[in-house]
Short mmCIF file of C-alpha atoms and ligand atoms in Angstrom, two decimals:
data_model
loop_
_atom_site.label_atom_id
_atom_site.label_comp_id
_atom_site.label_asym_id
_atom_site.label_seq_id
_atom_site.Cartn_x
_atom_site.Cartn_y
_atom_site.Cartn_z
CA MET X 1 227.10 75.94 169.81
CA LYS X 2 223.67 75.01 168.53
CA HIS X 3 220.63 74.34 170.66
CA GLY X 4 220.72 70.85 172.12
CA GLU X 5 224.37 70.35 171.35
CA LYS X 6 225.75 71.37 174.69
CA ASN X 7 229.17 70.11 175.44
CA ASN X 8 228.78 66.96 177.48
CA SER X 9 231.67 65.22 179.17
CA HIS X 10 232.01 62.75 176.32
CA ARG X 11 233.25 65.40 173.93
CA ASN X 12 236.88 64.94 174.89
CA ARG X 13 237.24 61.96 172.64
CA THR X 14 239.12 61.19 169.49
CA GLY X 15 236.85 58.66 167.79
CA MET X 16 233.73 59.20 165.78
CA LEU X 17 230.12 58.21 166.40
CA ILE X 18 227.74 57.53 163.52
CA ALA X 19 224.15 56.31 163.92
CA PHE X 20 221.73 54.90 161.39
CA GLU X 21 218.13 55.79 162.07
CA GLY X 22 214.77 55.33 160.41
CA ILE X 23 211.67 53.21 160.61
CA ASP X 24 211.68 49.40 160.63
CA GLY X 25 212.49 47.77 157.30
CA VAL X 26 214.01 50.89 155.72
CA GLY X 27 217.42 49.22 155.22
CA LYS X 28 219.54 50.44 158.14
CA THR X 29 221.20 47.12 158.83
CA THR X 30 222.33 46.60 155.22
CA GLN X 31 223.67 50.15 154.94
CA LEU X 32 225.48 49.87 158.26
CA ARG X 33 227.24 46.72 157.08
CA LEU X 34 228.28 48.35 153.77
CA LEU X 35 229.57 51.46 155.55
CA ALA X 36 231.49 49.39 158.12
CA GLU X 37 233.11 47.37 155.31
CA ALA X 38 234.05 50.51 153.36
CA LEU X 39 235.59 52.25 156.39
CA THR X 40 237.48 49.11 157.40
CA LYS X 41 238.92 48.87 153.87
CA MET X 42 240.05 52.48 154.19
CA GLY X 43 242.03 51.41 157.27
CA HIS X 44 239.75 52.69 160.03
CA ASN X 45 239.14 50.85 163.24
CA VAL X 46 235.38 50.27 163.21
CA ILE X 47 233.00 48.99 165.88
CA SER X 48 229.50 48.04 164.66
CA THR X 49 226.78 47.85 167.25
CA ARG X 50 223.03 48.21 167.69
CA GLU X 51 220.19 49.14 169.99
CA PRO X 52 218.31 47.56 171.59
CA THR X 53 221.50 45.78 172.73
CA ASN X 54 221.88 42.13 173.66
CA GLY X 55 222.41 43.09 177.32
CA PRO X 56 219.89 42.44 180.13
CA PHE X 57 217.78 45.52 179.35
CA GLY X 58 217.86 44.79 175.63
CA GLN X 59 216.58 41.29 176.28
CA LYS X 60 213.77 42.62 178.40
CA ILE X 61 212.92 45.10 175.61
CA ARG X 62 212.64 42.26 173.08
CA GLN X 63 210.06 40.56 175.30
CA VAL X 64 208.13 43.80 175.58
CA LEU X 65 208.23 44.30 171.79
CA VAL X 66 205.95 41.32 171.34
CA ASN X 67 203.33 42.73 173.67
CA ARG X 68 203.54 46.43 174.39
CA ASN X 69 200.70 46.32 176.90
CA GLU X 70 202.91 44.55 179.42
CA VAL X 71 204.57 47.79 180.52
CA SER X 72 203.45 51.40 180.93
CA PRO X 73 204.74 54.02 178.44
CA GLU X 74 206.99 55.42 181.21
CA GLU X 75 208.45 51.98 181.95
CA GLU X 76 208.99 51.43 178.24
CA LEU X 77 210.92 54.70 177.94
CA GLU X 78 212.97 53.85 181.04
CA LEU X 79 213.91 50.46 179.58
CA PHE X 80 215.28 51.98 176.37
CA MET X 81 217.16 54.62 178.39
CA ALA X 82 218.62 52.05 180.77
CA ASP X 83 219.74 49.91 177.84
CA ARG X 84 221.42 52.96 176.29
CA ARG X 85 223.17 53.92 179.55
CA GLU X 86 224.76 50.46 179.64
CA HIS X 87 225.62 50.63 175.95
CA VAL X 88 227.32 54.03 176.37
CA LYS X 89 229.21 52.98 179.48
CA LYS X 90 230.35 49.55 178.36
CA LEU X 91 230.96 50.03 174.65
CA ILE X 92 230.38 53.43 173.07
CA SER X 93 232.41 55.73 175.34
CA PRO X 94 235.37 53.36 175.80
CA SER X 95 235.56 52.81 172.03
CA LEU X 96 235.42 56.54 171.29
CA SER X 97 238.19 57.16 173.82
CA LYS X 98 240.32 54.64 171.96
CA GLY X 99 239.81 56.58 168.72
CA LYS X 100 237.51 54.06 167.05
CA ILE X 101 234.67 54.78 164.65
CA VAL X 102 231.51 53.50 166.32
CA ILE X 103 228.55 52.85 164.02
CA THR X 104 225.26 52.04 165.70
CA ASP X 105 222.06 50.65 164.23
CA ARG X 106 219.62 52.95 166.11
CA TYR X 107 220.45 55.40 168.91
CA TYR X 108 218.50 58.01 170.82
CA LEU X 109 216.62 59.49 167.85
CA SER X 110 214.74 56.18 167.82
CA THR X 111 213.61 56.89 171.36
CA ALA X 112 212.46 60.39 170.37
CA ALA X 113 210.58 59.00 167.36
CA TYR X 114 209.05 55.79 168.78
CA GLN X 115 208.33 56.89 172.33
CA GLY X 116 207.43 60.32 170.92
CA ALA X 117 204.90 58.64 168.63
CA ALA X 118 203.54 56.96 171.76
CA GLY X 119 202.68 60.39 173.16
CA ARG X 120 205.78 61.62 174.97
CA ASP X 121 207.47 64.95 174.29
CA GLU X 122 210.15 64.26 171.69
CA GLU X 123 212.27 67.33 172.49
CA ASP X 124 212.29 66.35 176.16
CA ILE X 125 213.43 62.84 175.19
CA LEU X 126 216.25 64.27 173.08
CA LYS X 127 217.42 66.50 175.93
CA ARG X 128 217.32 63.69 178.48
CA ASN X 129 219.47 61.56 176.19
CA GLU X 130 221.88 64.31 175.22
CA ALA X 131 222.58 64.79 178.92
CA PHE X 132 224.34 61.42 179.22
CA ALA X 133 224.88 59.95 175.76
CA PRO X 134 227.68 61.11 173.46
CA ILE X 135 226.29 63.40 170.77
CA PRO X 136 226.71 61.65 167.42
CA ASP X 137 228.98 63.23 164.81
CA LEU X 138 226.52 62.10 162.16
CA VAL X 139 223.07 60.54 162.09
CA LEU X 140 222.12 59.01 158.75
CA LEU X 141 218.35 59.11 158.81
CA LEU X 142 217.10 56.77 156.10
CA VAL X 143 213.79 57.99 154.74
CA GLY X 144 211.31 55.67 153.06
CA GLU X 145 207.62 54.80 153.01
CA PRO X 146 206.34 52.78 156.00
CA SER X 147 204.41 50.51 153.61
CA LEU X 148 207.68 49.56 151.87
CA GLY X 149 209.35 48.77 155.18
CA ILE X 150 206.44 46.61 156.20
CA HIS X 151 206.57 44.76 152.90
CA ARG X 152 210.28 44.07 153.46
CA ILE X 153 209.73 42.77 156.98
CA LYS X 154 206.88 40.48 155.99
CA SER X 155 208.06 39.11 152.68
CA LEU X 156 211.84 39.22 152.82
CA ARG X 157 212.43 38.42 156.47
CA GLN X 158 209.37 36.20 156.77
CA GLU X 159 208.69 37.78 160.13
CA GLU X 160 205.47 38.79 161.82
CA LEU X 161 205.14 42.45 162.71
CA ASN X 162 205.71 43.34 166.34
CA ASP X 163 203.61 45.99 168.10
CA PHE X 164 205.97 48.78 167.02
CA GLU X 165 205.84 47.78 163.39
CA GLN X 166 202.11 48.13 162.65
CA GLU X 167 201.64 50.55 159.74
CA SER X 168 199.55 53.08 161.67
CA ASN X 169 202.28 53.25 164.31
CA LEU X 170 205.10 53.49 161.77
CA ASN X 171 203.32 56.38 160.04
CA LYS X 172 203.34 58.26 163.34
CA VAL X 173 206.98 57.35 163.98
CA ALA X 174 207.95 58.54 160.47
CA ALA X 175 206.18 61.86 161.12
CA VAL X 176 208.25 62.42 164.27
CA PHE X 177 211.50 61.47 162.50
CA ASP X 178 210.54 64.02 159.81
CA ARG X 179 210.34 66.90 162.21
CA LEU X 180 213.36 66.19 164.43
CA LYS X 181 215.90 68.98 164.07
CA ARG X 182 219.56 68.65 164.89
CA THR X 183 222.51 69.80 162.77
CA TYR X 184 224.06 66.32 162.88
CA ILE X 185 221.03 64.70 161.18
CA LYS X 186 221.44 64.02 157.45
CA ARG X 187 218.43 62.64 155.65
CA VAL X 188 219.09 60.02 152.99
CA ASP X 189 216.49 58.90 150.45
CA ALA X 190 216.20 55.16 151.05
CA THR X 191 213.90 54.33 148.14
CA GLY X 192 216.63 53.77 145.52
CA ASP X 193 218.80 50.69 145.08
CA ILE X 194 221.28 49.57 147.70
CA ASP X 195 224.40 50.94 145.91
CA GLU X 196 222.82 54.31 145.29
CA ILE X 197 221.92 54.65 148.96
CA HIS X 198 225.42 53.52 149.95
CA ASN X 199 226.93 56.22 147.72
CA ALA X 200 224.77 58.86 149.37
CA VAL X 201 225.85 57.58 152.80
CA MET X 202 229.53 57.67 151.79
CA LYS X 203 229.25 61.30 150.63
CA HIS X 204 228.11 62.35 154.09
CA VAL X 205 230.71 60.23 155.88
CA LYS X 206 233.60 61.43 153.71
CA ARG X 207 232.81 65.02 154.63
CA LEU X 208 233.39 64.06 158.24
CA LEU X 209 236.71 62.34 157.57
CA ILE X 210 238.39 65.31 155.89
P1 LIG S 1 215.03 46.84 165.84
O1 LIG S 1 216.07 47.75 165.32
O2 LIG S 1 213.93 46.43 164.94
O3 LIG S 1 215.72 45.59 166.51
P2 LIG S 1 215.85 44.11 165.92
O4 LIG S 1 215.88 44.24 164.42
O5 LIG S 1 217.13 43.66 166.50
O6 LIG S 1 214.66 43.39 166.46
O7 LIG S 1 214.42 47.55 167.13
C1 LIG S 1 213.34 46.97 167.77
C2 LIG S 1 212.23 47.99 167.94
O8 LIG S 1 212.52 48.85 169.04
C3 LIG S 1 211.99 48.85 166.74
O9 LIG S 1 210.63 48.66 166.30
C4 LIG S 1 212.15 50.25 167.26
C5 LIG S 1 212.06 50.14 168.73
N1 LIG S 1 212.84 51.13 169.51
C6 LIG S 1 212.18 52.06 170.30
O10 LIG S 1 210.95 52.08 170.35
N2 LIG S 1 212.91 52.95 171.05
C7 LIG S 1 214.27 52.96 171.03
O11 LIG S 1 214.90 53.78 171.73
C8 LIG S 1 214.95 51.99 170.21
C9 LIG S 1 216.46 51.95 170.19
C10 LIG S 1 214.21 51.09 169.46
#
């Protein structure tokens, strides 16, 4: 067994856990939808979900996103972890036990990358998460330029950038994502067109389904 992939209690499951990761605006949500549709067509039982969740901690996180100075870095990390604990307990683990394919838009690599970029030890964050959260079978890490993501957020979604989405911060986040090492991480070039990226995603997923 590889470093950081210790057998946690969630391993006795029959389903599959796939996470999309990457910086804001890189196209995770679109690719998740396309993958969920493709797997459903193939006859799989798919649950699509996301973090931050819509639960109480997720709602609190969304308030904090607007103004990061409201909480300390430690409180911020604790909020994301608490949200994930709920997510695992209420949705992810029960769905995996029922044999479903769970696809999540962000998971604990986001915590390593974003809270790591904010100065915390990314390896320590990974270990703390791997101690309670099911280890994903596959993480599709979409890789693209922060400037492109920012352009998408501003012009296509007509949204203002939150504190996490400022370019200088996203450059730091991207640098952490770049150096994270786990065997379940597959990096996918997210600069091409949507179908090309979807094909690359499907190649990785099909290897898992054999
Ligand atoms: P995002 O996926 O953009 O949510 P939504 O599109 O629903 O608003 O996530 C919100 C922000 O939270 C994003 O900038 C990344 C950040 N984030 C962390 O800092 N740590 C985490 O553990 C997670 C899951 C997200």
